[in-house]
Backbone as a printed PyTorch tensor [residue, N CA C, xyz], in Angstrom:
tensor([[[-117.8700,  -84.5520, -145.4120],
         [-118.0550,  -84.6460, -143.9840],
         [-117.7080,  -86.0610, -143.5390]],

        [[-117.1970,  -86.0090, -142.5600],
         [-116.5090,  -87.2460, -141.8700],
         [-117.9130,  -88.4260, -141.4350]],

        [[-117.5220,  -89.5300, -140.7640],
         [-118.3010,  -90.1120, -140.0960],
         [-118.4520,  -90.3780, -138.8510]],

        [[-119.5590,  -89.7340, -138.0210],
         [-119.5520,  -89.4340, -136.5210],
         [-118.9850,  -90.9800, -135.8180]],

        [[-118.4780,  -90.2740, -134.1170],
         [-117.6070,  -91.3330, -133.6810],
         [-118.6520,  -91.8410, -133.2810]],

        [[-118.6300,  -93.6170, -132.9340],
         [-118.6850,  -94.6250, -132.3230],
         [-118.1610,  -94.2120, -131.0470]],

        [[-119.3040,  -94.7520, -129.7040],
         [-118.6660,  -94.8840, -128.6220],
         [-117.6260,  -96.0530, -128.2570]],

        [[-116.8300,  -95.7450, -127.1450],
         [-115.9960,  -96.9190, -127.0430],
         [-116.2490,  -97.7980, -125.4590]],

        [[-117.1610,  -97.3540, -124.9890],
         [-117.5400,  -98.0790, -124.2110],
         [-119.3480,  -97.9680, -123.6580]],

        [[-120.0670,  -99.2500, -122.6350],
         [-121.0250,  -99.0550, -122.3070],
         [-120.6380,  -97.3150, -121.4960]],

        [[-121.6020,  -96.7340, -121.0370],
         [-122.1910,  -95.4260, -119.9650],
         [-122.2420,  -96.3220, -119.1710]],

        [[-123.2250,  -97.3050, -118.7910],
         [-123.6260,  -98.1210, -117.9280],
         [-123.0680,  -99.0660, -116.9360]],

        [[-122.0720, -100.0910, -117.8520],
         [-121.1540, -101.2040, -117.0770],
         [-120.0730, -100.9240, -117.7550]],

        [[-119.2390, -100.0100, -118.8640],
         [-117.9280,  -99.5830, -118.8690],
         [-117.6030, -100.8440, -119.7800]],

        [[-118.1570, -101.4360, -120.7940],
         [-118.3140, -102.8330, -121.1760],
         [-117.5770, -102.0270, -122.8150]],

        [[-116.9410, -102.9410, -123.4570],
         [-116.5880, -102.5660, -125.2380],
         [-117.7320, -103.3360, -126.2040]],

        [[-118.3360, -104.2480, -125.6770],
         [-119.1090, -104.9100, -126.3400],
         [-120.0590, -104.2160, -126.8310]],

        [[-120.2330, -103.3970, -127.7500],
         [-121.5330, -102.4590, -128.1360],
         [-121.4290, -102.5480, -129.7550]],

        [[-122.6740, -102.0260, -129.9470],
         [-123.0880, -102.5360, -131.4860],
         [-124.1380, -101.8930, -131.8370]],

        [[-124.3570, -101.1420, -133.2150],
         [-125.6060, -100.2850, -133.6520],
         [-126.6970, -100.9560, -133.5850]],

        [[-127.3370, -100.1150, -132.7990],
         [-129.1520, -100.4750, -132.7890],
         [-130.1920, -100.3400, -133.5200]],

        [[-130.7300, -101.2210, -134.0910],
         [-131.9200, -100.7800, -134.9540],
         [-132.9300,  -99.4670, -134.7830]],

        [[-132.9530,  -99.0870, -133.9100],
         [-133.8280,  -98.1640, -133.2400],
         [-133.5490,  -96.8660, -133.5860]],

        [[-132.6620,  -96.4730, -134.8520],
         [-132.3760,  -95.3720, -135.0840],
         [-131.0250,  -94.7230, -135.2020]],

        [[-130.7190,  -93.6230, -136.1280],
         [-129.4920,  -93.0540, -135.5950],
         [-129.1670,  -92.6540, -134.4420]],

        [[-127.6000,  -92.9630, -133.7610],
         [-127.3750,  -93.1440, -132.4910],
         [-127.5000,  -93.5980, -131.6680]],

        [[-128.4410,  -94.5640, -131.7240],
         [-128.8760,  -95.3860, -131.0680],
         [-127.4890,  -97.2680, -130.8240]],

        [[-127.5770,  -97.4760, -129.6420],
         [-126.5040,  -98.5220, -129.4610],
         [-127.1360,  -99.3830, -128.7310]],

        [[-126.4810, -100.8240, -128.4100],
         [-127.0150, -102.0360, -127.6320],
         [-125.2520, -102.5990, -127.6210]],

        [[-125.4700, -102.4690, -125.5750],
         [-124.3270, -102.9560, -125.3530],
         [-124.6860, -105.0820, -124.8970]],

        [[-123.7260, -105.4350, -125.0500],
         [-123.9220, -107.3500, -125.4130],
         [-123.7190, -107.8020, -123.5970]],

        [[-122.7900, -106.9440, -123.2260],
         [-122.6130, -107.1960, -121.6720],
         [-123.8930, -107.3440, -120.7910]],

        [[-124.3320, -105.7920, -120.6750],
         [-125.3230, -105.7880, -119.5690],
         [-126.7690, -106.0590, -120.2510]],

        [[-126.3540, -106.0840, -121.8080],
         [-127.9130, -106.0650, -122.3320],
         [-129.1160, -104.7930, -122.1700]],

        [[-128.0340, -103.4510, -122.3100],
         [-128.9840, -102.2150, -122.3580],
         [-128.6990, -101.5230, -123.6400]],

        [[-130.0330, -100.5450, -124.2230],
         [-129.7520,  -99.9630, -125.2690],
         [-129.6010,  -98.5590, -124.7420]],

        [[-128.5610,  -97.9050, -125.2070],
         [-128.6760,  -96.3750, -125.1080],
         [-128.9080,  -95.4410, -126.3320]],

        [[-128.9540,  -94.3120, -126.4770],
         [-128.7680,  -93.2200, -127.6550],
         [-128.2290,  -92.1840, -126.9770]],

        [[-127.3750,  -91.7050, -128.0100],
         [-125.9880,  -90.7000, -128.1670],
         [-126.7310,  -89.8690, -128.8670]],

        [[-126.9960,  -88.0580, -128.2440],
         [-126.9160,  -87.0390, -128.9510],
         [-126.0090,  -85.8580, -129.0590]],

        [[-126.0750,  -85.3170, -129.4660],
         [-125.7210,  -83.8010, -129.7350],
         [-126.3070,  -83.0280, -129.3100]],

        [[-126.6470,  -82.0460, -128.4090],
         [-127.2430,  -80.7560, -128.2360],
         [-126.2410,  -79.9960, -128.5040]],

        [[-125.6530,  -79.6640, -129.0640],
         [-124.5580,  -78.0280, -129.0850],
         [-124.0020,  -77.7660, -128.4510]],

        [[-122.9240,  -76.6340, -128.6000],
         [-121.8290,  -75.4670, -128.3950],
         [-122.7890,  -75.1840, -127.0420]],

        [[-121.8410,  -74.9830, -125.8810],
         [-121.9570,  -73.8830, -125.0890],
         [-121.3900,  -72.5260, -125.1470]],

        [[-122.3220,  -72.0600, -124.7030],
         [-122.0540,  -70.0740, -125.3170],
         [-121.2990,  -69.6540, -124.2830]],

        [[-121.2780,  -70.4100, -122.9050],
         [-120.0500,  -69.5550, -121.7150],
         [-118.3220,  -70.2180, -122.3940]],

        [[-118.2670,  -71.4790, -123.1800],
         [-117.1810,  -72.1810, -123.0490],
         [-116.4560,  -72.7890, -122.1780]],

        [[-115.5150,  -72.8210, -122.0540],
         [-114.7070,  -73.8240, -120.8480],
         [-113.8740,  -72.4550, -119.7390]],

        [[-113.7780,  -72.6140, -118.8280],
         [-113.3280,  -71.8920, -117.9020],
         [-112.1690,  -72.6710, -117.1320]],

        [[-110.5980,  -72.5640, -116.6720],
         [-110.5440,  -73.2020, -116.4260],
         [-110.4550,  -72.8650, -114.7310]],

        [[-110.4940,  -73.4840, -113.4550],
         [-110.4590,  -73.2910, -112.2110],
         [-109.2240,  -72.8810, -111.7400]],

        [[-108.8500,  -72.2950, -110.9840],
         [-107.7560,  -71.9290, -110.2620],
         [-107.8850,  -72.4450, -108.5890]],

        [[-107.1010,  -73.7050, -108.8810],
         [-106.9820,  -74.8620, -107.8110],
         [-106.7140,  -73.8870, -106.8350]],

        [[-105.2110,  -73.0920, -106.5690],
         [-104.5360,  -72.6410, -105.6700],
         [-103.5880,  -73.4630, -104.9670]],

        [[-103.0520,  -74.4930, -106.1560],
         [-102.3950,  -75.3950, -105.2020],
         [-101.0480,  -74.7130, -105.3700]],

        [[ -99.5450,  -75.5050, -105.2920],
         [ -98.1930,  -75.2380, -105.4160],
         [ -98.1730,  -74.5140, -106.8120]],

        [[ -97.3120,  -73.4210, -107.2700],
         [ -96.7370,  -72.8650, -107.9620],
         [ -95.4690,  -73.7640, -108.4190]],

        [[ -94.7330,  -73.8370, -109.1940],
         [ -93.9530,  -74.1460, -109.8050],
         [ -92.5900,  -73.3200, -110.3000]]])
């Protein structure tokens, strides 16, 4: 099994400066704004992706 991704930016201020947090798996601390977040997983959605039908120009 692979190794889960790393985010590539803050959620918060859009910052690259981030770095694993002591506080657990998934857990991050961005250096910019000075906030910690955590990244989970909840699962598969059972409807899947749908996609919309804009109705714009045909082609």
């Amino acid at each position: 099994m692979s190794e889960r991704a790393a985010p590539f930016h803050c959620p918060y201020c859009g910052d690259e400066d981030l770095r694993p947090s002591e506080q657990g798996h998934g857990s991050w601390e961005c250096g910019a704004c000075n906030r910690a977040f955590q990244l989970k997983f909840l699962g598969l959605l059972s409807r899947g992706l749908k996609q919309a039908d804009s109705g714009g120009d045909r082609i």
